[in-house]
Amino acid sequence: MKKVLTVLVVEDDANEYQAVVDAVKNSNRQEKIDNGEDGVQIELRQARTFEEAERELATPGQSFDAAIIDLKLANDTGPSDLEDADKMGGRLVVDLIFKLFQLPMFVYTGTPGHIESLRDRESPFFKIHKRGGDVLVADIISDILTIHKGGLLNLLGDDGVIQTFGKHFHEIFWTHLAPAGEYWLIEENREALKRYVAQHMMEYLERSPDPAHAGFIPMHPAETYIAPSIKEKVFTGDILREASTGRLWLVLTPACDIVFQKKVADASVAGGIRYVRKADFITLAHLTPWREMPDIKDYNGDIVANHVKKLKEHTSNQRYAFLPKHKRLEASFIDFQKLLSVPEPDIDTAKFERVAAVSGPFIKDIIARFSYYYSRQGAPSLSGTMVDWI
């Protein structure tokens, strides 16, 4: 079945828009040659001004799978310099999409300097390219197709999140919500109801019909993290970068101790009020990058392939817990022997930068392992051998 992707092209120059049209025609032709009716076809909609783009994005029943955006449009009166760059029509479109929509954006402009302030937001789903540079329109079209194949553009499609949630919600409603319905008739319980449904939804999404998975779908390593952290203040499972050393630490203080229990007057903070946690000190465990783990380098300091198998042994060592790599983090080992105790007033200051958080299912296991490591009692050694004991 033919799949059609709709791309919004924010471009006022006829020649530049025609270049996009030509690139799409070539892509559609090649897709049809390679995949027949199963090939992905791209359709374009043009907007020449910010106002036209705004109308296109807001049109009922119209949805877009990606956007290609020029910065300076026909009705822009400026800017003559970088000072007013955020007022350019194309930049306004970028800001609008960031605020209200979920679709990949490719800025393709002759003046990329006007959007340098957003360079730190670049990702596979938001890229800034200079027109006439190394990247051609055909490359952008190729990137859009790659994103489609990765499934992002299908997120709201026939087998996407909304449909999947809807299917499971039907079961959750009749199996779990309705029998306990008296709880959910009270307005004060509305937030609890949202969490209740979300928790049940996760249980359904984790199920697997494959007996080899023992009923649970294996999780992707990226699911280990929430990056950046969502909670407003430092919390259990947060990964912090120490400003003075650059070292990474994991917050191990359990949630029951890291919660705020009172507020005190403090003229040094905004508003003059500081919230104080139950714990006087916050416990952090050091994250050792995998390349710095013992026994994986030779005497020259080079990593030896045969020694890397030592990492597998470290994962079974009760002293350590393994964390996989992430875009923000190198693969590392939590060292339960290398701990740092931080005074509670210091933890939410510039002394520590929040990098990410270890997600709920994983941090619970890590804290359990940490607790077990320090609860080991050991047993006295017996003299003799088994023969003497039986």
mmCIF file of C-alpha atoms in Angstrom:
data_model
loop_
_atom_site.group_PDB
_atom_site.id
_atom_site.type_symbol
_atom_site.label_atom_id
_atom_site.label_comp_id
_atom_site.label_asym_id
_atom_site.label_seq_id
_atom_site.Cartn_x
_atom_site.Cartn_y
_atom_site.Cartn_z
ATOM 1 C CA MET A 1 0.000 0.000 0.000
ATOM 2 C CA LYS A 2 1.375 3.395 -0.977
ATOM 3 C CA LYS A 3 2.376 5.616 1.920
ATOM 4 C CA VAL A 4 2.159 9.379 1.390
ATOM 5 C CA LEU A 5 4.206 11.837 3.453
ATOM 6 C CA THR A 6 3.173 15.486 3.413
ATOM 7 C CA VAL A 7 5.994 18.003 3.733
ATOM 8 C CA LEU A 8 5.503 21.706 4.406
ATOM 9 C CA VAL A 9 7.979 23.837 2.435
ATOM 10 C CA VAL A 10 8.300 27.372 3.807
ATOM 11 C CA GLU A 11 9.967 29.105 0.861
ATOM 12 C CA ASP A 12 9.103 32.247 -1.079
ATOM 13 C CA ASP A 13 11.691 31.988 -3.870
ATOM 14 C CA ALA A 14 10.237 30.221 -6.936
ATOM 15 C CA ASN A 15 13.563 28.779 -8.081
ATOM 16 C CA GLU A 16 14.433 27.399 -4.649
ATOM 17 C CA TYR A 17 10.977 25.853 -4.280
ATOM 18 C CA GLN A 18 11.320 24.278 -7.729
ATOM 19 C CA ALA A 19 14.571 22.662 -6.559
ATOM 20 C CA VAL A 20 12.595 20.966 -3.767
ATOM 21 C CA VAL A 21 9.902 19.895 -6.238
ATOM 22 C CA ASP A 22 12.519 18.350 -8.533
ATOM 23 C CA ALA A 23 14.215 16.503 -5.664
ATOM 24 C CA VAL A 24 10.869 15.083 -4.550
ATOM 25 C CA LYS A 25 9.990 13.973 -8.081
ATOM 26 C CA ASN A 26 13.278 12.084 -8.314
ATOM 27 C CA SER A 27 12.721 10.503 -4.904
ATOM 28 C CA ASN A 28 9.152 9.457 -5.715
ATOM 29 C CA ARG A 29 10.272 7.985 -9.027
ATOM 30 C CA GLN A 30 13.066 5.997 -7.370
ATOM 31 C CA GLU A 31 10.758 4.765 -4.593
ATOM 32 C CA LYS A 32 8.306 3.502 -7.195
ATOM 33 C CA ILE A 33 11.088 1.725 -9.101
ATOM 34 C CA ASP A 34 12.501 0.141 -5.944
ATOM 35 C CA ASN A 35 9.317 -0.663 -4.027
ATOM 36 C CA GLY A 36 6.375 -0.419 -6.434
ATOM 37 C CA GLU A 37 3.093 0.462 -4.752
ATOM 38 C CA ASP A 38 4.740 0.001 -1.355
ATOM 39 C CA GLY A 39 7.087 2.889 -2.040
ATOM 40 C CA VAL A 40 6.844 6.084 0.001
ATOM 41 C CA GLN A 41 5.608 9.077 -1.953
ATOM 42 C CA ILE A 42 6.112 12.673 -0.824
ATOM 43 C CA GLU A 43 3.628 15.473 -1.413
ATOM 44 C CA LEU A 44 4.491 19.147 -0.917
ATOM 45 C CA ARG A 45 2.561 22.136 0.346
ATOM 46 C CA GLN A 46 4.173 25.558 -0.017
ATOM 47 C CA ALA A 47 3.946 28.525 2.328
ATOM 48 C CA ARG A 48 5.534 31.795 1.225
ATOM 49 C CA THR A 49 5.076 33.722 4.470
ATOM 50 C CA PHE A 50 4.808 33.023 8.183
ATOM 51 C CA GLU A 51 1.069 33.705 8.045
ATOM 52 C CA GLU A 52 0.586 31.124 5.267
ATOM 53 C CA ALA A 53 2.619 28.557 7.194
ATOM 54 C CA GLU A 54 0.604 29.242 10.341
ATOM 55 C CA ARG A 55 -2.657 28.679 8.431
ATOM 56 C CA GLU A 56 -1.386 25.464 6.856
ATOM 57 C CA LEU A 57 -0.311 24.050 10.210
ATOM 58 C CA ALA A 58 -3.640 24.968 11.812
ATOM 59 C CA THR A 59 -5.887 23.687 8.983
ATOM 60 C CA PRO A 60 -8.333 21.084 10.401
ATOM 61 C CA GLY A 61 -7.682 17.635 8.988
ATOM 62 C CA GLN A 62 -4.281 18.674 7.608
ATOM 63 C CA SER A 63 -1.189 17.095 9.115
ATOM 64 C CA PHE A 64 2.443 17.268 8.124
ATOM 65 C CA ASP A 65 5.228 14.722 8.405
ATOM 66 C CA ALA A 66 8.138 17.178 8.112
ATOM 67 C CA ALA A 67 8.985 20.779 7.252
ATOM 68 C CA ILE A 68 11.722 22.371 5.136
ATOM 69 C CA ILE A 69 12.133 26.014 6.139
ATOM 70 C CA ASP A 70 13.914 29.025 4.698
ATOM 71 C CA LEU A 71 14.491 31.821 7.196
ATOM 72 C CA LYS A 72 14.030 35.069 5.257
ATOM 73 C CA LEU A 73 10.664 35.210 3.501
ATOM 74 C CA ALA A 74 9.048 37.552 1.007
ATOM 75 C CA ASN A 75 7.264 39.885 3.415
ATOM 76 C CA ASP A 76 10.116 40.167 5.929
ATOM 77 C CA THR A 77 11.225 43.774 6.307
ATOM 78 C CA GLY A 78 14.479 42.863 8.085
ATOM 79 C CA PRO A 79 16.668 42.183 9.781
ATOM 80 C CA SER A 80 19.785 43.810 8.485
ATOM 81 C CA ASP A 81 21.834 42.165 11.213
ATOM 82 C CA LEU A 82 21.620 39.303 13.723
ATOM 83 C CA GLU A 83 19.967 41.398 16.399
ATOM 84 C CA ASP A 84 16.418 40.877 15.114
ATOM 85 C CA ALA A 85 16.938 37.423 13.599
ATOM 86 C CA ASP A 86 14.169 35.907 15.729
ATOM 87 C CA LYS A 87 11.651 38.125 13.885
ATOM 88 C CA MET A 88 12.286 36.578 10.476
ATOM 89 C CA GLY A 89 9.303 34.710 9.047
ATOM 90 C CA GLY A 90 11.074 31.354 8.828
ATOM 91 C CA ARG A 91 12.406 31.671 12.364
ATOM 92 C CA LEU A 92 8.851 32.369 13.574
ATOM 93 C CA VAL A 93 7.743 29.133 11.889
ATOM 94 C CA VAL A 94 10.516 27.214 13.673
ATOM 95 C CA ASP A 95 9.461 28.679 17.020
ATOM 96 C CA LEU A 96 5.797 27.877 16.327
ATOM 97 C CA ILE A 97 6.542 24.233 15.536
ATOM 98 C CA PHE A 98 8.744 23.879 18.610
ATOM 99 C CA LYS A 99 5.892 25.252 20.696
ATOM 100 C CA LEU A 100 2.846 23.456 19.277
ATOM 101 C CA PHE A 101 3.724 20.660 16.844
ATOM 102 C CA GLN A 102 5.689 17.432 16.649
ATOM 103 C CA LEU A 103 7.350 17.123 13.274
ATOM 104 C CA PRO A 104 10.927 17.025 11.997
ATOM 105 C CA MET A 105 12.281 20.381 10.795
ATOM 106 C CA PHE A 106 15.077 21.084 8.336
ATOM 107 C CA VAL A 107 16.178 24.706 8.109
ATOM 108 C CA TYR A 108 17.653 25.235 4.636
ATOM 109 C CA THR A 109 18.766 28.823 4.268
ATOM 110 C CA GLY A 110 21.428 31.092 2.858
ATOM 111 C CA THR A 111 21.771 32.804 6.250
ATOM 112 C CA PRO A 112 22.269 30.070 8.869
ATOM 113 C CA GLY A 113 23.972 32.624 11.097
ATOM 114 C CA HIS A 114 20.522 34.023 11.855
ATOM 115 C CA ILE A 115 19.620 30.843 13.739
ATOM 116 C CA GLU A 116 22.918 29.971 15.417
ATOM 117 C CA SER A 117 21.253 30.457 18.800
ATOM 118 C CA LEU A 118 19.363 27.194 18.200
ATOM 119 C CA ARG A 119 22.406 25.101 17.236
ATOM 120 C CA ASP A 120 22.365 23.341 20.598
ATOM 121 C CA ARG A 121 18.910 21.957 19.778
ATOM 122 C CA GLU A 122 20.088 20.172 16.639
ATOM 123 C CA SER A 123 19.256 16.485 16.399
ATOM 124 C CA PRO A 124 18.172 14.028 13.682
ATOM 125 C CA PHE A 125 14.770 15.748 13.906
ATOM 126 C CA PHE A 126 15.980 19.364 13.770
ATOM 127 C CA LYS A 127 18.838 20.299 11.476
ATOM 128 C CA ILE A 128 20.254 23.596 10.209
ATOM 129 C CA HIS A 129 21.849 23.559 6.732
ATOM 130 C CA LYS A 130 23.402 26.303 4.621
ATOM 131 C CA ARG A 131 21.981 26.486 1.132
ATOM 132 C CA GLY A 132 24.728 25.920 -1.407
ATOM 133 C CA GLY A 133 26.825 24.030 1.124
ATOM 134 C CA ASP A 134 27.638 20.329 1.350
ATOM 135 C CA VAL A 135 24.013 19.310 1.979
ATOM 136 C CA LEU A 136 21.641 19.222 -0.992
ATOM 137 C CA VAL A 137 17.852 19.213 -1.011
ATOM 138 C CA ALA A 138 18.016 15.556 -2.050
ATOM 139 C CA ASP A 139 19.905 14.808 1.162
ATOM 140 C CA ILE A 140 17.126 16.394 3.224
ATOM 141 C CA ILE A 141 14.508 14.333 1.386
ATOM 142 C CA SER A 142 16.597 11.244 2.148
ATOM 143 C CA ASP A 143 16.685 12.213 5.838
ATOM 144 C CA ILE A 144 12.896 12.552 5.899
ATOM 145 C CA LEU A 145 12.527 9.058 4.424
ATOM 146 C CA THR A 146 14.986 7.690 6.986
ATOM 147 C CA ILE A 147 12.950 9.190 9.821
ATOM 148 C CA HIS A 148 9.817 7.659 8.337
ATOM 149 C CA LYS A 149 11.425 4.216 8.228
ATOM 150 C CA GLY A 150 12.432 4.626 11.866
ATOM 151 C CA GLY A 151 8.749 4.869 12.772
ATOM 152 C CA LEU A 152 8.594 8.404 14.177
ATOM 153 C CA LEU A 153 6.230 9.666 11.491
ATOM 154 C CA ASN A 154 3.946 6.680 12.137
ATOM 155 C CA LEU A 155 3.611 7.578 15.799
ATOM 156 C CA LEU A 156 0.056 8.781 15.302
ATOM 157 C CA GLY A 157 -0.727 6.487 12.364
ATOM 158 C CA ASP A 158 -2.723 3.281 12.031
ATOM 159 C CA ASP A 159 -0.506 1.398 14.488
ATOM 160 C CA GLY A 160 0.741 4.395 16.434
ATOM 161 C CA VAL A 161 0.568 5.588 20.003
ATOM 162 C CA ILE A 162 -3.003 6.902 19.993
ATOM 163 C CA GLN A 163 -4.393 3.739 18.410
ATOM 164 C CA THR A 164 -2.357 1.497 20.724
ATOM 165 C CA PHE A 165 -3.379 3.496 23.778
ATOM 166 C CA GLY A 166 -6.992 3.458 22.634
ATOM 167 C CA LYS A 167 -6.986 -0.324 22.246
ATOM 168 C CA HIS A 168 -5.473 -0.862 25.686
ATOM 169 C CA PHE A 169 -7.571 1.850 27.321
ATOM 170 C CA HIS A 170 -10.705 -0.027 26.325
ATOM 171 C CA GLU A 171 -9.421 -3.064 28.214
ATOM 172 C CA ILE A 172 -8.169 -0.962 31.135
ATOM 173 C CA PHE A 173 -11.547 0.765 31.415
ATOM 174 C CA TRP A 174 -13.626 -2.391 31.702
ATOM 175 C CA THR A 175 -11.123 -4.621 33.502
ATOM 176 C CA HIS A 176 -9.511 -2.207 35.970
ATOM 177 C CA LEU A 177 -11.327 1.143 36.117
ATOM 178 C CA ALA A 178 -14.979 0.144 36.103
ATOM 179 C CA PRO A 179 -14.786 -2.392 38.971
ATOM 180 C CA ALA A 180 -13.223 0.284 41.215
ATOM 181 C CA GLY A 181 -15.282 3.097 39.749
ATOM 182 C CA GLU A 182 -16.315 4.594 43.079
ATOM 183 C CA TYR A 183 -12.750 5.903 43.545
ATOM 184 C CA TRP A 184 -12.861 7.820 40.287
ATOM 185 C CA LEU A 185 -16.173 9.620 40.812
ATOM 186 C CA ILE A 186 -14.494 12.035 43.211
ATOM 187 C CA GLU A 187 -13.075 15.185 41.615
ATOM 188 C CA GLU A 188 -10.157 15.367 44.047
ATOM 189 C CA ASN A 189 -8.892 12.038 42.692
ATOM 190 C CA ARG A 190 -8.480 13.293 39.110
ATOM 191 C CA GLU A 191 -4.663 13.439 39.192
ATOM 192 C CA ALA A 192 -4.526 10.045 40.866
ATOM 193 C CA LEU A 193 -6.750 8.696 38.077
ATOM 194 C CA LYS A 194 -4.272 9.887 35.426
ATOM 195 C CA ARG A 195 -1.386 8.131 37.186
ATOM 196 C CA TYR A 196 -3.517 5.015 37.697
ATOM 197 C CA VAL A 197 -4.273 4.758 33.970
ATOM 198 C CA ALA A 198 -0.645 5.491 33.007
ATOM 199 C CA GLN A 199 0.651 2.762 35.313
ATOM 200 C CA HIS A 200 -1.764 0.219 33.867
ATOM 201 C CA MET A 201 -0.890 1.331 30.340
ATOM 202 C CA MET A 202 2.798 0.609 30.983
ATOM 203 C CA GLU A 203 1.914 -2.883 32.207
ATOM 204 C CA TYR A 204 0.072 -3.578 28.961
ATOM 205 C CA LEU A 205 2.859 -2.129 26.801
ATOM 206 C CA GLU A 206 5.466 -4.298 28.552
ATOM 207 C CA ARG A 207 3.641 -7.546 27.789
ATOM 208 C CA SER A 208 5.037 -9.925 25.186
ATOM 209 C CA PRO A 209 3.328 -12.964 23.647
ATOM 210 C CA ASP A 210 6.755 -14.528 23.033
ATOM 211 C CA PRO A 211 7.412 -17.244 25.659
ATOM 212 C CA ALA A 212 11.149 -16.627 25.239
ATOM 213 C CA HIS A 213 10.634 -13.228 26.872
ATOM 214 C CA ALA A 214 8.801 -14.703 29.865
ATOM 215 C CA GLY A 215 5.877 -12.406 29.185
ATOM 216 C CA PHE A 216 7.852 -9.151 29.018
ATOM 217 C CA ILE A 217 9.292 -7.343 26.012
ATOM 218 C CA PRO A 218 13.025 -6.606 26.490
ATOM 219 C CA MET A 219 13.595 -2.882 26.949
ATOM 220 C CA HIS A 220 15.763 -0.750 24.666
ATOM 221 C CA PRO A 221 18.889 0.650 26.390
ATOM 222 C CA ALA A 222 17.616 4.194 25.773
ATOM 223 C CA GLU A 223 14.689 3.399 28.091
ATOM 224 C CA THR A 224 17.181 3.302 30.959
ATOM 225 C CA TYR A 225 17.184 7.102 31.010
ATOM 226 C CA ILE A 226 14.941 10.129 31.099
ATOM 227 C CA ALA A 227 16.995 12.906 29.535
ATOM 228 C CA PRO A 228 16.815 15.657 30.459
ATOM 229 C CA SER A 229 15.316 15.088 33.913
ATOM 230 C CA ILE A 230 11.639 15.966 34.263
ATOM 231 C CA LYS A 231 11.292 16.568 37.999
ATOM 232 C CA GLU A 232 11.893 20.187 38.974
ATOM 233 C CA LYS A 233 14.478 19.465 41.685
ATOM 234 C CA VAL A 234 17.188 16.845 42.183
ATOM 235 C CA PHE A 235 15.586 13.489 42.904
ATOM 236 C CA THR A 236 16.447 9.821 43.395
ATOM 237 C CA GLY A 237 18.025 8.420 40.224
ATOM 238 C CA ASP A 238 19.286 11.752 38.883
ATOM 239 C CA ILE A 239 22.710 11.744 37.238
ATOM 240 C CA LEU A 240 24.654 14.839 38.262
ATOM 241 C CA ARG A 241 27.829 16.357 36.864
ATOM 242 C CA GLU A 242 30.037 17.876 39.553
ATOM 243 C CA ALA A 243 30.971 21.374 38.374
ATOM 244 C CA SER A 244 34.409 21.447 40.022
ATOM 245 C CA THR A 245 35.626 18.076 38.662
ATOM 246 C CA GLY A 246 33.354 17.120 35.763
ATOM 247 C CA ARG A 247 32.727 13.752 37.412
ATOM 248 C CA LEU A 248 29.338 12.072 37.147
ATOM 249 C CA TRP A 249 27.398 10.886 40.184
ATOM 250 C CA LEU A 250 24.121 9.011 40.671
ATOM 251 C CA VAL A 251 21.703 10.043 43.436
ATOM 252 C CA LEU A 252 21.035 6.983 45.618
ATOM 253 C CA THR A 253 19.198 8.589 48.543
ATOM 254 C CA PRO A 254 15.782 6.873 48.520
ATOM 255 C CA ALA A 255 12.690 8.857 47.592
ATOM 256 C CA CYS A 256 11.296 8.701 51.139
ATOM 257 C CA ASP A 257 14.313 10.721 52.359
ATOM 258 C CA ILE A 258 14.838 13.079 49.428
ATOM 259 C CA VAL A 259 11.325 14.541 49.525
ATOM 260 C CA PHE A 260 10.811 18.064 50.872
ATOM 261 C CA GLN A 261 9.373 18.147 54.365
ATOM 262 C CA LYS A 262 9.509 21.831 55.365
ATOM 263 C CA LYS A 263 10.346 25.333 54.161
ATOM 264 C CA VAL A 264 12.642 27.877 55.761
ATOM 265 C CA ALA A 265 13.433 31.539 55.199
ATOM 266 C CA ASP A 266 16.568 31.994 53.087
ATOM 267 C CA ALA A 267 17.425 35.411 51.643
ATOM 268 C CA SER A 268 19.989 33.858 49.267
ATOM 269 C CA VAL A 269 17.374 32.112 47.100
ATOM 270 C CA ALA A 270 14.683 33.507 44.798
ATOM 271 C CA GLY A 271 11.526 34.294 46.712
ATOM 272 C CA GLY A 272 13.319 34.164 50.050
ATOM 273 C CA ILE A 273 12.016 30.650 50.815
ATOM 274 C CA ARG A 274 13.974 27.407 50.554
ATOM 275 C CA TYR A 275 12.392 23.983 50.755
ATOM 276 C CA VAL A 276 14.333 21.501 52.886
ATOM 277 C CA ARG A 277 14.502 17.769 52.337
ATOM 278 C CA LYS A 278 14.034 15.136 55.004
ATOM 279 C CA ALA A 279 17.639 13.906 54.563
ATOM 280 C CA ASP A 280 20.439 16.113 55.919
ATOM 281 C CA PHE A 281 22.904 14.578 53.450
ATOM 282 C CA ILE A 282 22.350 13.233 49.919
ATOM 283 C CA THR A 283 24.205 10.040 48.975
ATOM 284 C CA LEU A 284 25.831 9.914 45.535
ATOM 285 C CA ALA A 285 27.618 6.995 43.841
ATOM 286 C CA HIS A 286 30.374 7.622 41.308
ATOM 287 C CA LEU A 287 29.896 6.688 37.644
ATOM 288 C CA THR A 288 33.127 5.258 36.227
ATOM 289 C CA PRO A 289 33.328 5.404 32.397
ATOM 290 C CA TRP A 290 33.775 1.902 31.003
ATOM 291 C CA ARG A 291 37.147 2.822 29.493
ATOM 292 C CA GLU A 292 38.458 3.576 32.989
ATOM 293 C CA MET A 293 37.401 0.283 34.556
ATOM 294 C CA PRO A 294 40.168 -1.995 35.935
ATOM 295 C CA ASP A 295 41.938 -4.610 33.828
ATOM 296 C CA ILE A 296 40.813 -3.574 30.334
ATOM 297 C CA LYS A 297 44.026 -1.764 29.302
ATOM 298 C CA ASP A 298 47.549 -3.023 28.626
ATOM 299 C CA TYR A 299 50.713 -1.563 30.147
ATOM 300 C CA ASN A 300 50.710 1.181 27.462
ATOM 301 C CA GLY A 301 47.250 2.290 28.517
ATOM 302 C CA ASP A 302 45.589 0.964 25.351
ATOM 303 C CA ILE A 303 42.258 -0.867 25.493
ATOM 304 C CA VAL A 304 42.787 -4.515 24.508
ATOM 305 C CA ALA A 305 39.937 -6.319 22.766
ATOM 306 C CA ASN A 306 40.455 -9.496 24.788
ATOM 307 C CA HIS A 307 40.391 -7.462 27.981
ATOM 308 C CA VAL A 308 37.016 -5.931 27.201
ATOM 309 C CA LYS A 309 35.456 -9.239 28.229
ATOM 310 C CA LYS A 310 36.484 -8.183 31.722
ATOM 311 C CA LEU A 311 33.581 -5.722 31.570
ATOM 312 C CA LYS A 312 31.205 -8.680 31.591
ATOM 313 C CA GLU A 313 32.795 -9.839 34.834
ATOM 314 C CA HIS A 314 32.340 -6.375 36.322
ATOM 315 C CA THR A 315 28.590 -6.530 35.600
ATOM 316 C CA SER A 316 28.335 -9.600 37.847
ATOM 317 C CA ASN A 317 30.478 -8.021 40.574
ATOM 318 C CA GLN A 318 28.200 -6.859 43.395
ATOM 319 C CA ARG A 319 30.295 -3.713 43.772
ATOM 320 C CA TYR A 320 29.145 -2.383 40.397
ATOM 321 C CA ALA A 321 25.972 -1.807 38.405
ATOM 322 C CA PHE A 322 26.136 -1.185 34.643
ATOM 323 C CA LEU A 323 24.562 1.744 32.796
ATOM 324 C CA PRO A 324 24.431 1.609 28.950
ATOM 325 C CA LYS A 325 25.479 4.479 26.693
ATOM 326 C CA HIS A 326 23.183 7.316 25.769
ATOM 327 C CA LYS A 327 23.600 10.361 23.543
ATOM 328 C CA ARG A 328 24.339 12.395 26.678
ATOM 329 C CA LEU A 329 26.350 9.710 28.500
ATOM 330 C CA GLU A 330 29.135 7.227 27.946
ATOM 331 C CA ALA A 331 28.506 3.661 29.103
ATOM 332 C CA SER A 332 29.590 3.472 32.720
ATOM 333 C CA PHE A 333 29.608 1.485 35.946
ATOM 334 C CA ILE A 334 28.044 2.678 39.188
ATOM 335 C CA ASP A 335 30.640 2.111 41.910
ATOM 336 C CA PHE A 336 28.959 1.339 45.226
ATOM 337 C CA GLN A 337 32.274 1.735 47.047
ATOM 338 C CA LYS A 338 33.006 5.221 45.729
ATOM 339 C CA LEU A 339 30.408 7.357 47.470
ATOM 340 C CA LEU A 340 29.978 11.063 48.100
ATOM 341 C CA SER A 341 27.831 12.529 50.870
ATOM 342 C CA VAL A 342 26.606 16.019 49.949
ATOM 343 C CA PRO A 343 25.015 18.430 52.451
ATOM 344 C CA GLU A 344 21.366 18.846 51.518
ATOM 345 C CA PRO A 345 21.592 22.640 50.945
ATOM 346 C CA ASP A 346 24.313 22.108 48.294
ATOM 347 C CA ILE A 347 22.561 19.576 46.084
ATOM 348 C CA ASP A 348 20.283 22.009 44.194
ATOM 349 C CA THR A 349 23.008 24.584 43.558
ATOM 350 C CA ALA A 350 25.410 25.334 40.715
ATOM 351 C CA LYS A 351 27.807 22.825 42.277
ATOM 352 C CA PHE A 352 25.925 20.108 40.384
ATOM 353 C CA GLU A 353 24.393 20.008 36.910
ATOM 354 C CA ARG A 354 21.537 17.590 36.237
ATOM 355 C CA VAL A 355 22.398 15.565 33.132
ATOM 356 C CA ALA A 356 19.688 12.894 33.070
ATOM 357 C CA ALA A 357 17.746 10.537 35.321
ATOM 358 C CA VAL A 358 17.692 6.759 35.482
ATOM 359 C CA SER A 359 14.080 5.731 34.824
ATOM 360 C CA GLY A 360 11.870 4.143 37.457
ATOM 361 C CA PRO A 361 12.175 0.413 36.710
ATOM 362 C CA PHE A 362 15.963 0.612 36.597
ATOM 363 C CA ILE A 363 16.641 2.877 39.587
ATOM 364 C CA LYS A 364 14.571 0.614 41.849
ATOM 365 C CA ASP A 365 16.792 -2.326 40.948
ATOM 366 C CA ILE A 366 19.966 -0.245 41.379
ATOM 367 C CA ILE A 367 18.950 0.900 44.874
ATOM 368 C CA ALA A 368 18.040 -2.678 45.787
ATOM 369 C CA ARG A 369 21.502 -3.826 44.650
ATOM 370 C CA PHE A 370 23.127 -0.984 46.569
ATOM 371 C CA SER A 371 21.220 -1.954 49.716
ATOM 372 C CA TYR A 372 22.111 -5.620 49.283
ATOM 373 C CA TYR A 373 25.794 -4.789 48.762
ATOM 374 C CA TYR A 374 26.005 -3.097 52.145
ATOM 375 C CA SER A 375 23.765 -5.615 53.911
ATOM 376 C CA ARG A 376 26.083 -8.558 53.219
ATOM 377 C CA GLN A 377 27.183 -10.165 56.482
ATOM 378 C CA GLY A 378 29.414 -12.963 55.225
ATOM 379 C CA ALA A 379 29.991 -16.217 57.105
ATOM 380 C CA PRO A 380 33.029 -17.601 58.962
ATOM 381 C CA SER A 381 35.260 -19.966 57.005
ATOM 382 C CA LEU A 382 35.223 -23.590 58.162
ATOM 383 C CA SER A 383 38.466 -25.455 58.562
ATOM 384 C CA GLY A 384 39.063 -28.643 56.648
ATOM 385 C CA THR A 385 37.214 -29.835 53.555
ATOM 386 C CA MET A 386 33.805 -31.138 52.655
ATOM 387 C CA VAL A 387 34.940 -34.607 53.570
ATOM 388 C CA ASP A 388 35.438 -33.417 57.143
ATOM 389 C CA TRP A 389 31.973 -31.915 57.320
ATOM 390 C CA ILE A 390 29.810 -34.809 56.209
#
